[in-house]
C-alpha cells in the first residue's frame, strides 16, 4: 500500500512566495496546515540537481530533515521550444539575484526572436516531491502546453505568467484569477495527481 498523507502540519519547501501561495490554496481544502520554509527560517538549499525531480527531492529532503515535518517541494520551469527547452531548470536563475522576472521575460523573448524560429510554443513543467521524515518520498508531475505572448499581459500570478497563454484560453496566466489558473496549470495538475494518490477528497 502506497504511503498517504494525513491531515495536519506540513512544510512547503519553498522560499518563492508565488509558489507558496498557490500550494497553500491547493492544500487548504484538505485540512492541511502548511507553513513555508521561509516562515520556519529553514535554509534554502542550492539547486544542484540536473532534473526537476532531483531538485524537488533535494528541497523536500532538506526541509523535512530541518523541520521534522512532512515536506512538499515544487521544482518547476518554463521550457521554450525555440530555445531547445531553456530556460527550463534555470527559469528562476534567469531572473538574476534581484529575481526580476521582467528582465527574465525580456531575455526569453529576445532569444526566441534571435533564434530565427517562428515557433512560439512553450511548456510549463512542475514536479512535486512529498517527503516524510523517515526518508520516504513520492513524486508527481504536471505540464501545460501553451504559446508565448509579447508584450507580457496581466498582473496576477508570478514569474513568467504574463507571457504564457495556455492552450484552451485566450488569456495569459497573468490575466487569470487564481482559480482559473488552477483549472489549467502544471502545478495544479501535479497536485491533482498527488490528491488521487495520497489524499482523500475534501468532505469524505
Ligand atoms: P524553482 O522551481 O525554484 O527552480 O523555480 C521555478 C521558476 O520557474 C520560478 O521562479 C518561475 O520563474 C518559473 N515558474 C514555475 N512555475 C511558474 C508558474 O506557475 N508561473 C510562472 N512562472 C513559473
JSON list of C-alpha atoms and ligand atoms in Angstrom, two decimals:
[
{"chain": "A", "resi": 1, "resn": "UNK", "atom": "CA", "xyz": [0.00, 0.00, 0.00]},
{"chain": "A", "resi": 2, "resn": "UNK", "atom": "CA", "xyz": [1.47, 3.36, -1.05]},
{"chain": "A", "resi": 3, "resn": "UNK", "atom": "CA", "xyz": [2.02, 5.98, 1.68]},
{"chain": "A", "resi": 4, "resn": "UNK", "atom": "CA", "xyz": [-0.81, 8.51, 2.16]},
{"chain": "A", "resi": 5, "resn": "UNK", "atom": "CA", "xyz": [-0.82, 11.98, 3.66]},
{"chain": "A", "resi": 6, "resn": "UNK", "atom": "CA", "xyz": [-2.71, 12.59, 6.91]},
{"chain": "A", "resi": 7, "resn": "UNK", "atom": "CA", "xyz": [-4.32, 15.94, 7.76]},
{"chain": "A", "resi": 8, "resn": "UNK", "atom": "CA", "xyz": [-2.04, 18.04, 9.96]},
{"chain": "A", "resi": 9, "resn": "UNK", "atom": "CA", "xyz": [1.05, 20.16, 9.62]},
{"chain": "A", "resi": 10, "resn": "UNK", "atom": "CA", "xyz": [3.24, 20.22, 6.57]},
{"chain": "A", "resi": 11, "resn": "UNK", "atom": "CA", "xyz": [6.11, 22.41, 5.39]},
{"chain": "A", "resi": 12, "resn": "UNK", "atom": "CA", "xyz": [6.13, 23.83, 1.87]},
{"chain": "A", "resi": 13, "resn": "UNK", "atom": "CA", "xyz": [9.80, 23.60, 0.94]},
{"chain": "A", "resi": 14, "resn": "UNK", "atom": "CA", "xyz": [9.98, 26.87, -0.97]},
{"chain": "A", "resi": 15, "resn": "UNK", "atom": "CA", "xyz": [11.07, 30.45, -0.43]},
{"chain": "A", "resi": 16, "resn": "UNK", "atom": "CA", "xyz": [9.12, 31.61, -3.50]},
{"chain": "A", "resi": 17, "resn": "UNK", "atom": "CA", "xyz": [6.00, 33.48, -2.25]},
{"chain": "A", "resi": 18, "resn": "UNK", "atom": "CA", "xyz": [4.10, 32.93, -5.54]},
{"chain": "A", "resi": 19, "resn": "UNK", "atom": "CA", "xyz": [4.54, 29.16, -5.35]},
{"chain": "A", "resi": 20, "resn": "UNK", "atom": "CA", "xyz": [3.80, 29.03, -1.63]},
{"chain": "A", "resi": 21, "resn": "UNK", "atom": "CA", "xyz": [0.54, 30.95, -2.16]},
{"chain": "A", "resi": 22, "resn": "UNK", "atom": "CA", "xyz": [-0.58, 28.56, -4.91]},
{"chain": "A", "resi": 23, "resn": "UNK", "atom": "CA", "xyz": [0.34, 25.38, -3.00]},
{"chain": "A", "resi": 24, "resn": "UNK", "atom": "CA", "xyz": [-1.33, 26.70, 0.14]},
{"chain": "A", "resi": 25, "resn": "UNK", "atom": "CA", "xyz": [-4.54, 27.38, -1.89]},
{"chain": "A", "resi": 26, "resn": "UNK", "atom": "CA", "xyz": [-4.44, 23.82, -3.20]},
{"chain": "A", "resi": 27, "resn": "UNK", "atom": "CA", "xyz": [-3.80, 22.19, 0.22]},
{"chain": "A", "resi": 28, "resn": "UNK", "atom": "CA", "xyz": [-6.26, 24.18, 2.35]},
{"chain": "A", "resi": 29, "resn": "UNK", "atom": "CA", "xyz": [-9.43, 22.22, 1.39]},
{"chain": "A", "resi": 30, "resn": "UNK", "atom": "CA", "xyz": [-7.75, 19.02, 2.69]},
{"chain": "A", "resi": 31, "resn": "UNK", "atom": "CA", "xyz": [-7.29, 20.18, 6.30]},
{"chain": "A", "resi": 32, "resn": "UNK", "atom": "CA", "xyz": [-3.54, 20.51, 5.87]},
{"chain": "A", "resi": 33, "resn": "UNK", "atom": "CA", "xyz": [-1.95, 23.44, 7.67]},
{"chain": "A", "resi": 34, "resn": "UNK", "atom": "CA", "xyz": [1.03, 24.42, 5.61]},
{"chain": "A", "resi": 35, "resn": "UNK", "atom": "CA", "xyz": [3.90, 26.61, 6.70]},
{"chain": "A", "resi": 36, "resn": "UNK", "atom": "CA", "xyz": [6.56, 27.79, 4.32]},
{"chain": "A", "resi": 37, "resn": "UNK", "atom": "CA", "xyz": [10.27, 27.08, 4.70]},
{"chain": "A", "resi": 38, "resn": "UNK", "atom": "CA", "xyz": [10.82, 30.84, 4.84]},
{"chain": "A", "resi": 39, "resn": "UNK", "atom": "CA", "xyz": [8.40, 31.23, 7.78]},
{"chain": "A", "resi": 40, "resn": "UNK", "atom": "CA", "xyz": [10.18, 28.44, 9.65]},
{"chain": "A", "resi": 41, "resn": "UNK", "atom": "CA", "xyz": [13.55, 30.09, 8.89]},
{"chain": "A", "resi": 42, "resn": "UNK", "atom": "CA", "xyz": [14.78, 26.97, 7.13]},
{"chain": "A", "resi": 43, "resn": "UNK", "atom": "CA", "xyz": [17.85, 27.38, 4.92]},
{"chain": "A", "resi": 44, "resn": "UNK", "atom": "CA", "xyz": [17.33, 27.45, 1.13]},
{"chain": "A", "resi": 45, "resn": "UNK", "atom": "CA", "xyz": [19.37, 24.58, -0.36]},
{"chain": "A", "resi": 46, "resn": "UNK", "atom": "CA", "xyz": [21.35, 25.12, -3.56]},
{"chain": "A", "resi": 47, "resn": "UNK", "atom": "CA", "xyz": [19.54, 23.56, -6.53]},
{"chain": "A", "resi": 48, "resn": "UNK", "atom": "CA", "xyz": [22.36, 21.36, -7.80]},
{"chain": "A", "resi": 49, "resn": "UNK", "atom": "CA", "xyz": [20.15, 18.68, -9.42]},
{"chain": "A", "resi": 50, "resn": "UNK", "atom": "CA", "xyz": [20.16, 18.03, -13.16]},
{"chain": "A", "resi": 51, "resn": "UNK", "atom": "CA", "xyz": [16.42, 17.33, -13.39]},
{"chain": "A", "resi": 52, "resn": "UNK", "atom": "CA", "xyz": [13.21, 18.79, -11.95]},
{"chain": "A", "resi": 53, "resn": "UNK", "atom": "CA", "xyz": [12.78, 15.55, -9.94]},
{"chain": "A", "resi": 54, "resn": "UNK", "atom": "CA", "xyz": [16.28, 15.78, -8.43]},
{"chain": "A", "resi": 55, "resn": "UNK", "atom": "CA", "xyz": [15.81, 19.42, -7.41]},
{"chain": "A", "resi": 56, "resn": "UNK", "atom": "CA", "xyz": [12.34, 18.81, -5.97]},
{"chain": "A", "resi": 57, "resn": "UNK", "atom": "CA", "xyz": [13.71, 15.87, -3.99]},
{"chain": "A", "resi": 58, "resn": "UNK", "atom": "CA", "xyz": [16.70, 17.74, -2.58]},
{"chain": "A", "resi": 59, "resn": "UNK", "atom": "CA", "xyz": [14.47, 20.65, -1.47]},
{"chain": "A", "resi": 60, "resn": "UNK", "atom": "CA", "xyz": [11.90, 18.35, 0.17]},
{"chain": "A", "resi": 61, "resn": "UNK", "atom": "CA", "xyz": [14.58, 16.23, 1.89]},
{"chain": "A", "resi": 62, "resn": "UNK", "atom": "CA", "xyz": [16.32, 19.34, 3.26]},
{"chain": "A", "resi": 63, "resn": "UNK", "atom": "CA", "xyz": [13.04, 20.76, 4.63]},
{"chain": "A", "resi": 64, "resn": "UNK", "atom": "CA", "xyz": [11.87, 17.53, 6.24]},
{"chain": "A", "resi": 65, "resn": "UNK", "atom": "CA", "xyz": [15.29, 16.97, 7.84]},
{"chain": "A", "resi": 66, "resn": "UNK", "atom": "CA", "xyz": [15.42, 20.52, 9.23]},
{"chain": "A", "resi": 67, "resn": "UNK", "atom": "CA", "xyz": [11.80, 20.67, 10.46]},
{"chain": "A", "resi": 68, "resn": "UNK", "atom": "CA", "xyz": [10.83, 17.09, 11.36]},
{"chain": "A", "resi": 69, "resn": "UNK", "atom": "CA", "xyz": [7.60, 17.68, 9.36]},
{"chain": "A", "resi": 70, "resn": "UNK", "atom": "CA", "xyz": [6.35, 16.14, 6.12]},
{"chain": "A", "resi": 71, "resn": "UNK", "atom": "CA", "xyz": [7.66, 18.41, 3.34]},
{"chain": "A", "resi": 72, "resn": "UNK", "atom": "CA", "xyz": [6.24, 19.25, -0.07]},
{"chain": "A", "resi": 73, "resn": "UNK", "atom": "CA", "xyz": [8.63, 20.76, -2.62]},
{"chain": "A", "resi": 74, "resn": "UNK", "atom": "CA", "xyz": [7.99, 22.02, -6.11]},
{"chain": "A", "resi": 75, "resn": "UNK", "atom": "CA", "xyz": [10.56, 22.29, -8.86]},
{"chain": "A", "resi": 76, "resn": "UNK", "atom": "CA", "xyz": [9.21, 23.87, -11.97]},
{"chain": "A", "resi": 77, "resn": "UNK", "atom": "CA", "xyz": [10.10, 25.88, -15.02]},
{"chain": "A", "resi": 78, "resn": "UNK", "atom": "CA", "xyz": [9.26, 27.11, -18.48]},
{"chain": "A", "resi": 79, "resn": "UNK", "atom": "CA", "xyz": [10.54, 25.08, -21.44]},
{"chain": "A", "resi": 80, "resn": "UNK", "atom": "CA", "xyz": [10.58, 27.10, -24.66]},
{"chain": "A", "resi": 81, "resn": "UNK", "atom": "CA", "xyz": [10.62, 25.01, -27.84]},
{"chain": "A", "resi": 82, "resn": "UNK", "atom": "CA", "xyz": [12.60, 27.54, -29.94]},
{"chain": "A", "resi": 83, "resn": "UNK", "atom": "CA", "xyz": [15.24, 27.62, -27.16]},
{"chain": "A", "resi": 84, "resn": "UNK", "atom": "CA", "xyz": [15.53, 23.81, -27.04]},
{"chain": "A", "resi": 85, "resn": "UNK", "atom": "CA", "xyz": [13.89, 23.69, -23.61]},
{"chain": "A", "resi": 86, "resn": "UNK", "atom": "CA", "xyz": [15.59, 26.73, -22.00]},
{"chain": "A", "resi": 87, "resn": "UNK", "atom": "CA", "xyz": [15.26, 28.31, -19.50]},
{"chain": "A", "resi": 88, "resn": "UNK", "atom": "CA", "xyz": [13.82, 25.02, -18.06]},
{"chain": "A", "resi": 89, "resn": "UNK", "atom": "CA", "xyz": [15.67, 24.10, -14.87]},
{"chain": "A", "resi": 90, "resn": "UNK", "atom": "CA", "xyz": [17.22, 27.57, -14.89]},
{"chain": "A", "resi": 91, "resn": "UNK", "atom": "CA", "xyz": [13.93, 29.51, -15.00]},
{"chain": "A", "resi": 92, "resn": "UNK", "atom": "CA", "xyz": [14.42, 31.09, -11.58]},
{"chain": "A", "resi": 93, "resn": "UNK", "atom": "CA", "xyz": [18.10, 31.83, -12.29]},
{"chain": "A", "resi": 94, "resn": "UNK", "atom": "CA", "xyz": [17.29, 33.77, -15.50]},
{"chain": "A", "resi": 95, "resn": "UNK", "atom": "CA", "xyz": [15.69, 36.39, -13.22]},
{"chain": "A", "resi": 96, "resn": "UNK", "atom": "CA", "xyz": [19.09, 37.10, -11.60]},
{"chain": "A", "resi": 97, "resn": "UNK", "atom": "CA", "xyz": [19.87, 37.84, -7.96]},
{"chain": "A", "resi": 98, "resn": "UNK", "atom": "CA", "xyz": [17.14, 40.52, -7.79]},
{"chain": "A", "resi": 99, "resn": "UNK", "atom": "CA", "xyz": [14.54, 37.98, -9.02]},
{"chain": "A", "resi": 100, "resn": "UNK", "atom": "CA", "xyz": [13.49, 40.40, -11.75]},
{"chain": "A", "resi": 101, "resn": "UNK", "atom": "CA", "xyz": [11.06, 38.46, -13.96]},
{"chain": "A", "resi": 102, "resn": "UNK", "atom": "CA", "xyz": [10.55, 41.49, -16.20]},
{"chain": "A", "resi": 103, "resn": "UNK", "atom": "CA", "xyz": [14.18, 41.01, -17.24]},
{"chain": "A", "resi": 104, "resn": "UNK", "atom": "CA", "xyz": [13.81, 37.22, -17.44]},
{"chain": "A", "resi": 105, "resn": "UNK", "atom": "CA", "xyz": [10.78, 37.56, -19.76]},
{"chain": "A", "resi": 106, "resn": "UNK", "atom": "CA", "xyz": [12.66, 40.07, -21.94]},
{"chain": "A", "resi": 107, "resn": "UNK", "atom": "CA", "xyz": [15.55, 37.65, -22.23]},
{"chain": "A", "resi": 108, "resn": "UNK", "atom": "CA", "xyz": [13.22, 34.81, -23.28]},
{"chain": "A", "resi": 109, "resn": "UNK", "atom": "CA", "xyz": [11.61, 36.98, -25.93]},
{"chain": "A", "resi": 110, "resn": "UNK", "atom": "CA", "xyz": [14.95, 38.36, -27.18]},
{"chain": "A", "resi": 111, "resn": "UNK", "atom": "CA", "xyz": [16.44, 34.88, -27.50]},
{"chain": "A", "resi": 112, "resn": "UNK", "atom": "CA", "xyz": [13.32, 33.47, -29.20]},
{"chain": "A", "resi": 113, "resn": "UNK", "atom": "CA", "xyz": [13.38, 36.32, -31.73]},
{"chain": "A", "resi": 114, "resn": "UNK", "atom": "CA", "xyz": [17.13, 35.86, -32.28]},
{"chain": "A", "resi": 115, "resn": "UNK", "atom": "CA", "xyz": [16.73, 32.09, -32.76]},
{"chain": "A", "resi": 116, "resn": "UNK", "atom": "CA", "xyz": [15.15, 32.67, -36.18]},
{"chain": "A", "resi": 117, "resn": "UNK", "atom": "CA", "xyz": [12.46, 30.10, -35.36]},
{"chain": "A", "resi": 118, "resn": "UNK", "atom": "CA", "xyz": [8.81, 31.00, -35.90]},
{"chain": "A", "resi": 119, "resn": "UNK", "atom": "CA", "xyz": [7.82, 28.51, -33.19]},
{"chain": "A", "resi": 120, "resn": "UNK", "atom": "CA", "xyz": [6.35, 30.31, -30.16]},
{"chain": "A", "resi": 121, "resn": "UNK", "atom": "CA", "xyz": [5.26, 27.20, -28.26]},
{"chain": "A", "resi": 122, "resn": "UNK", "atom": "CA", "xyz": [6.32, 26.54, -24.67]},
{"chain": "A", "resi": 123, "resn": "UNK", "atom": "CA", "xyz": [5.51, 24.19, -21.81]},
{"chain": "A", "resi": 124, "resn": "UNK", "atom": "CA", "xyz": [5.34, 24.82, -18.08]},
{"chain": "A", "resi": 125, "resn": "UNK", "atom": "CA", "xyz": [6.53, 21.78, -16.10]},
{"chain": "A", "resi": 126, "resn": "UNK", "atom": "CA", "xyz": [6.11, 21.10, -12.38]},
{"chain": "A", "resi": 127, "resn": "UNK", "atom": "CA", "xyz": [7.40, 18.21, -10.28]},
{"chain": "A", "resi": 128, "resn": "UNK", "atom": "CA", "xyz": [6.14, 17.92, -6.71]},
{"chain": "A", "resi": 129, "resn": "UNK", "atom": "CA", "xyz": [8.15, 15.88, -4.19]},
{"chain": "A", "resi": 130, "resn": "UNK", "atom": "CA", "xyz": [6.45, 14.82, -0.98]},
{"chain": "A", "resi": 131, "resn": "UNK", "atom": "CA", "xyz": [8.94, 13.52, 1.62]},
{"chain": "A", "resi": 132, "resn": "UNK", "atom": "CA", "xyz": [8.33, 12.13, 5.10]},
{"chain": "A", "resi": 133, "resn": "UNK", "atom": "CA", "xyz": [10.82, 12.46, 7.98]},
{"chain": "A", "resi": 134, "resn": "UNK", "atom": "CA", "xyz": [11.68, 8.73, 7.69]},
{"chain": "A", "resi": 135, "resn": "UNK", "atom": "CA", "xyz": [13.07, 9.35, 4.18]},
{"chain": "A", "resi": 136, "resn": "UNK", "atom": "CA", "xyz": [10.15, 8.03, 2.11]},
{"chain": "A", "resi": 137, "resn": "UNK", "atom": "CA", "xyz": [9.35, 10.27, -0.92]},
{"chain": "A", "resi": 138, "resn": "UNK", "atom": "CA", "xyz": [6.69, 10.30, -3.63]},
{"chain": "A", "resi": 139, "resn": "UNK", "atom": "CA", "xyz": [6.76, 12.35, -6.87]},
{"chain": "A", "resi": 140, "resn": "UNK", "atom": "CA", "xyz": [4.05, 13.85, -9.11]},
{"chain": "A", "resi": 141, "resn": "UNK", "atom": "CA", "xyz": [4.42, 15.69, -12.43]},
{"chain": "A", "resi": 142, "resn": "UNK", "atom": "CA", "xyz": [2.15, 18.14, -14.24]},
{"chain": "A", "resi": 143, "resn": "UNK", "atom": "CA", "xyz": [2.57, 20.00, -17.55]},
{"chain": "A", "resi": 144, "resn": "UNK", "atom": "CA", "xyz": [0.68, 22.58, -19.54]},
{"chain": "A", "resi": 145, "resn": "UNK", "atom": "CA", "xyz": [1.33, 23.44, -23.19]},
{"chain": "A", "resi": 146, "resn": "UNK", "atom": "CA", "xyz": [0.91, 26.97, -24.46]},
{"chain": "A", "resi": 147, "resn": "UNK", "atom": "CA", "xyz": [2.19, 29.85, -26.55]},
{"chain": "A", "resi": 148, "resn": "UNK", "atom": "CA", "xyz": [4.40, 32.80, -25.68]},
{"chain": "A", "resi": 149, "resn": "UNK", "atom": "CA", "xyz": [2.82, 36.27, -25.80]},
{"chain": "A", "resi": 150, "resn": "UNK", "atom": "CA", "xyz": [4.61, 39.59, -26.23]},
{"chain": "A", "resi": 151, "resn": "UNK", "atom": "CA", "xyz": [4.36, 42.10, -24.63]},
{"chain": "A", "resi": 152, "resn": "UNK", "atom": "CA", "xyz": [3.54, 40.46, -21.27]},
{"chain": "A", "resi": 153, "resn": "UNK", "atom": "CA", "xyz": [-0.06, 40.90, -20.08]},
{"chain": "A", "resi": 154, "resn": "UNK", "atom": "CA", "xyz": [-1.68, 40.82, -16.62]},
{"chain": "A", "resi": 155, "resn": "UNK", "atom": "CA", "xyz": [-0.82, 41.44, -13.01]},
{"chain": "A", "resi": 156, "resn": "UNK", "atom": "CA", "xyz": [-1.80, 38.09, -11.46]},
{"chain": "A", "resi": 157, "resn": "UNK", "atom": "CA", "xyz": [0.40, 35.09, -10.69]},
{"chain": "A", "resi": 158, "resn": "UNK", "atom": "CA", "xyz": [4.19, 35.26, -10.64]},
{"chain": "A", "resi": 159, "resn": "UNK", "atom": "CA", "xyz": [7.31, 34.53, -12.67]},
{"chain": "A", "resi": 160, "resn": "UNK", "atom": "CA", "xyz": [6.65, 34.09, -16.40]},
{"chain": "A", "resi": 161, "resn": "UNK", "atom": "CA", "xyz": [2.84, 34.08, -16.06]},
{"chain": "A", "resi": 162, "resn": "UNK", "atom": "CA", "xyz": [2.27, 37.35, -18.02]},
{"chain": "A", "resi": 163, "resn": "UNK", "atom": "CA", "xyz": [3.93, 35.93, -21.18]},
{"chain": "A", "resi": 164, "resn": "UNK", "atom": "CA", "xyz": [2.31, 32.47, -21.21]},
{"chain": "A", "resi": 165, "resn": "UNK", "atom": "CA", "xyz": [-1.02, 31.74, -22.91]},
{"chain": "A", "resi": 166, "resn": "UNK", "atom": "CA", "xyz": [-2.12, 28.18, -22.04]},
{"chain": "A", "resi": 167, "resn": "UNK", "atom": "CA", "xyz": [-3.93, 26.06, -24.61]},
{"chain": "A", "resi": 168, "resn": "UNK", "atom": "CA", "xyz": [-7.70, 26.40, -24.22]},
{"chain": "A", "resi": 169, "resn": "UNK", "atom": "CA", "xyz": [-7.53, 30.08, -23.22]},
{"chain": "A", "resi": 170, "resn": "UNK", "atom": "CA", "xyz": [-7.13, 33.46, -24.91]},
{"chain": "A", "resi": 171, "resn": "UNK", "atom": "CA", "xyz": [-5.70, 34.90, -21.65]},
{"chain": "A", "resi": 172, "resn": "UNK", "atom": "CA", "xyz": [-2.19, 34.77, -20.24]},
{"chain": "A", "resi": 173, "resn": "UNK", "atom": "CA", "xyz": [-1.80, 33.19, -16.80]},
{"chain": "A", "resi": 174, "resn": "UNK", "atom": "CA", "xyz": [-1.04, 36.73, -15.64]},
{"chain": "A", "resi": 175, "resn": "UNK", "atom": "CA", "xyz": [-4.54, 37.82, -16.68]},
{"chain": "A", "resi": 176, "resn": "UNK", "atom": "CA", "xyz": [-6.28, 34.96, -14.83]},
{"chain": "A", "resi": 177, "resn": "UNK", "atom": "CA", "xyz": [-7.73, 34.87, -11.34]},
{"chain": "A", "resi": 178, "resn": "UNK", "atom": "CA", "xyz": [-6.13, 32.10, -9.21]},
{"chain": "A", "resi": 179, "resn": "UNK", "atom": "CA", "xyz": [-8.98, 29.60, -9.69]},
{"chain": "A", "resi": 180, "resn": "UNK", "atom": "CA", "xyz": [-8.87, 29.96, -13.47]},
{"chain": "A", "resi": 181, "resn": "UNK", "atom": "CA", "xyz": [-5.10, 29.34, -13.45]},
{"chain": "A", "resi": 182, "resn": "UNK", "atom": "CA", "xyz": [-5.53, 26.29, -11.16]},
{"chain": "A", "resi": 183, "resn": "UNK", "atom": "CA", "xyz": [-8.01, 24.78, -13.62]},
{"chain": "A", "resi": 184, "resn": "UNK", "atom": "CA", "xyz": [-5.30, 24.58, -16.30]},
{"chain": "A", "resi": 185, "resn": "UNK", "atom": "CA", "xyz": [-1.86, 24.91, -14.80]},
{"chain": "A", "resi": 186, "resn": "UNK", "atom": "CA", "xyz": [1.06, 22.50, -14.41]},
{"chain": "A", "resi": 187, "resn": "UNK", "atom": "CA", "xyz": [1.27, 22.87, -10.60]},
{"chain": "A", "resi": 188, "resn": "UNK", "atom": "CA", "xyz": [-2.45, 22.18, -10.11]},
{"chain": "A", "resi": 189, "resn": "UNK", "atom": "CA", "xyz": [-2.22, 19.19, -12.49]},
{"chain": "A", "resi": 190, "resn": "UNK", "atom": "CA", "xyz": [0.67, 17.71, -10.49]},
{"chain": "A", "resi": 191, "resn": "UNK", "atom": "CA", "xyz": [-1.29, 18.44, -7.33]},
{"chain": "A", "resi": 192, "resn": "UNK", "atom": "CA", "xyz": [-4.36, 16.60, -8.65]},
{"chain": "A", "resi": 193, "resn": "UNK", "atom": "CA", "xyz": [-2.14, 13.53, -9.13]},
{"chain": "A", "resi": 194, "resn": "UNK", "atom": "CA", "xyz": [-0.91, 13.91, -5.55]},
{"chain": "A", "resi": 195, "resn": "UNK", "atom": "CA", "xyz": [-4.50, 14.14, -4.33]},
{"chain": "A", "resi": 196, "resn": "UNK", "atom": "CA", "xyz": [-5.52, 10.99, -6.23]},
{"chain": "A", "resi": 197, "resn": "UNK", "atom": "CA", "xyz": [-2.55, 9.06, -4.84]},
{"chain": "A", "resi": 198, "resn": "UNK", "atom": "CA", "xyz": [-2.21, 10.40, -1.31]},
{"chain": "A", "resi": 199, "resn": "UNK", "atom": "CA", "xyz": [-5.28, 12.32, -0.10]},
{"chain": "A", "resi": 200, "resn": "UNK", "atom": "CA", "xyz": [-8.96, 11.70, 0.33]},
{"chain": "A", "resi": 201, "resn": "UNK", "atom": "CA", "xyz": [-11.19, 14.30, -1.39]},
{"chain": "A", "resi": 202, "resn": "UNK", "atom": "CA", "xyz": [-12.41, 17.06, 0.98]},
{"chain": "A", "resi": 203, "resn": "UNK", "atom": "CA", "xyz": [-15.53, 16.16, 2.93]},
{"chain": "A", "resi": 204, "resn": "UNK", "atom": "CA", "xyz": [-15.01, 12.35, 2.79]},
{"chain": "B", "resi": 1, "resn": "LIG", "atom": "P1", "xyz": [12.46, 26.75, -8.98]},
{"chain": "B", "resi": 1, "resn": "LIG", "atom": "O1", "xyz": [11.49, 25.60, -9.08]},
{"chain": "B", "resi": 1, "resn": "LIG", "atom": "O2", "xyz": [12.62, 27.26, -7.60]},
{"chain": "B", "resi": 1, "resn": "LIG", "atom": "O3", "xyz": [13.75, 26.44, -9.67]},
{"chain": "B", "resi": 1, "resn": "LIG", "atom": "O4", "xyz": [11.79, 27.97, -9.75]},
{"chain": "B", "resi": 1, "resn": "LIG", "atom": "C1", "xyz": [10.97, 27.77, -10.84]},
{"chain": "B", "resi": 1, "resn": "LIG", "atom": "C2", "xyz": [10.80, 29.06, -11.61]},
{"chain": "B", "resi": 1, "resn": "LIG", "atom": "O5", "xyz": [10.02, 28.73, -12.77]},
{"chain": "B", "resi": 1, "resn": "LIG", "atom": "C3", "xyz": [10.02, 30.12, -10.88]},
{"chain": "B", "resi": 1, "resn": "LIG", "atom": "O6", "xyz": [10.83, 31.01, -10.19]},
{"chain": "B", "resi": 1, "resn": "LIG", "atom": "C4", "xyz": [9.32, 30.82, -12.03]},
{"chain": "B", "resi": 1, "resn": "LIG", "atom": "O7", "xyz": [10.18, 31.70, -12.63]},
{"chain": "B", "resi": 1, "resn": "LIG", "atom": "C5", "xyz": [9.07, 29.72, -13.03]},
{"chain": "B", "resi": 1, "resn": "LIG", "atom": "N1", "xyz": [7.74, 29.18, -12.81]},
{"chain": "B", "resi": 1, "resn": "LIG", "atom": "C6", "xyz": [7.40, 27.97, -12.30]},
{"chain": "B", "resi": 1, "resn": "LIG", "atom": "N2", "xyz": [6.07, 27.85, -12.21]},
{"chain": "B", "resi": 1, "resn": "LIG", "atom": "C7", "xyz": [5.56, 29.01, -12.67]},
{"chain": "B", "resi": 1, "resn": "LIG", "atom": "C8", "xyz": [4.23, 29.47, -12.79]},
{"chain": "B", "resi": 1, "resn": "LIG", "atom": "O8", "xyz": [3.23, 28.83, -12.43]},
{"chain": "B", "resi": 1, "resn": "LIG", "atom": "N3", "xyz": [4.11, 30.70, -13.32]},
{"chain": "B", "resi": 1, "resn": "LIG", "atom": "C9", "xyz": [5.16, 31.46, -13.72]},
{"chain": "B", "resi": 1, "resn": "LIG", "atom": "N4", "xyz": [6.42, 31.09, -13.59]},
{"chain": "B", "resi": 1, "resn": "LIG", "atom": "C10", "xyz": [6.61, 29.85, -13.07]}
]
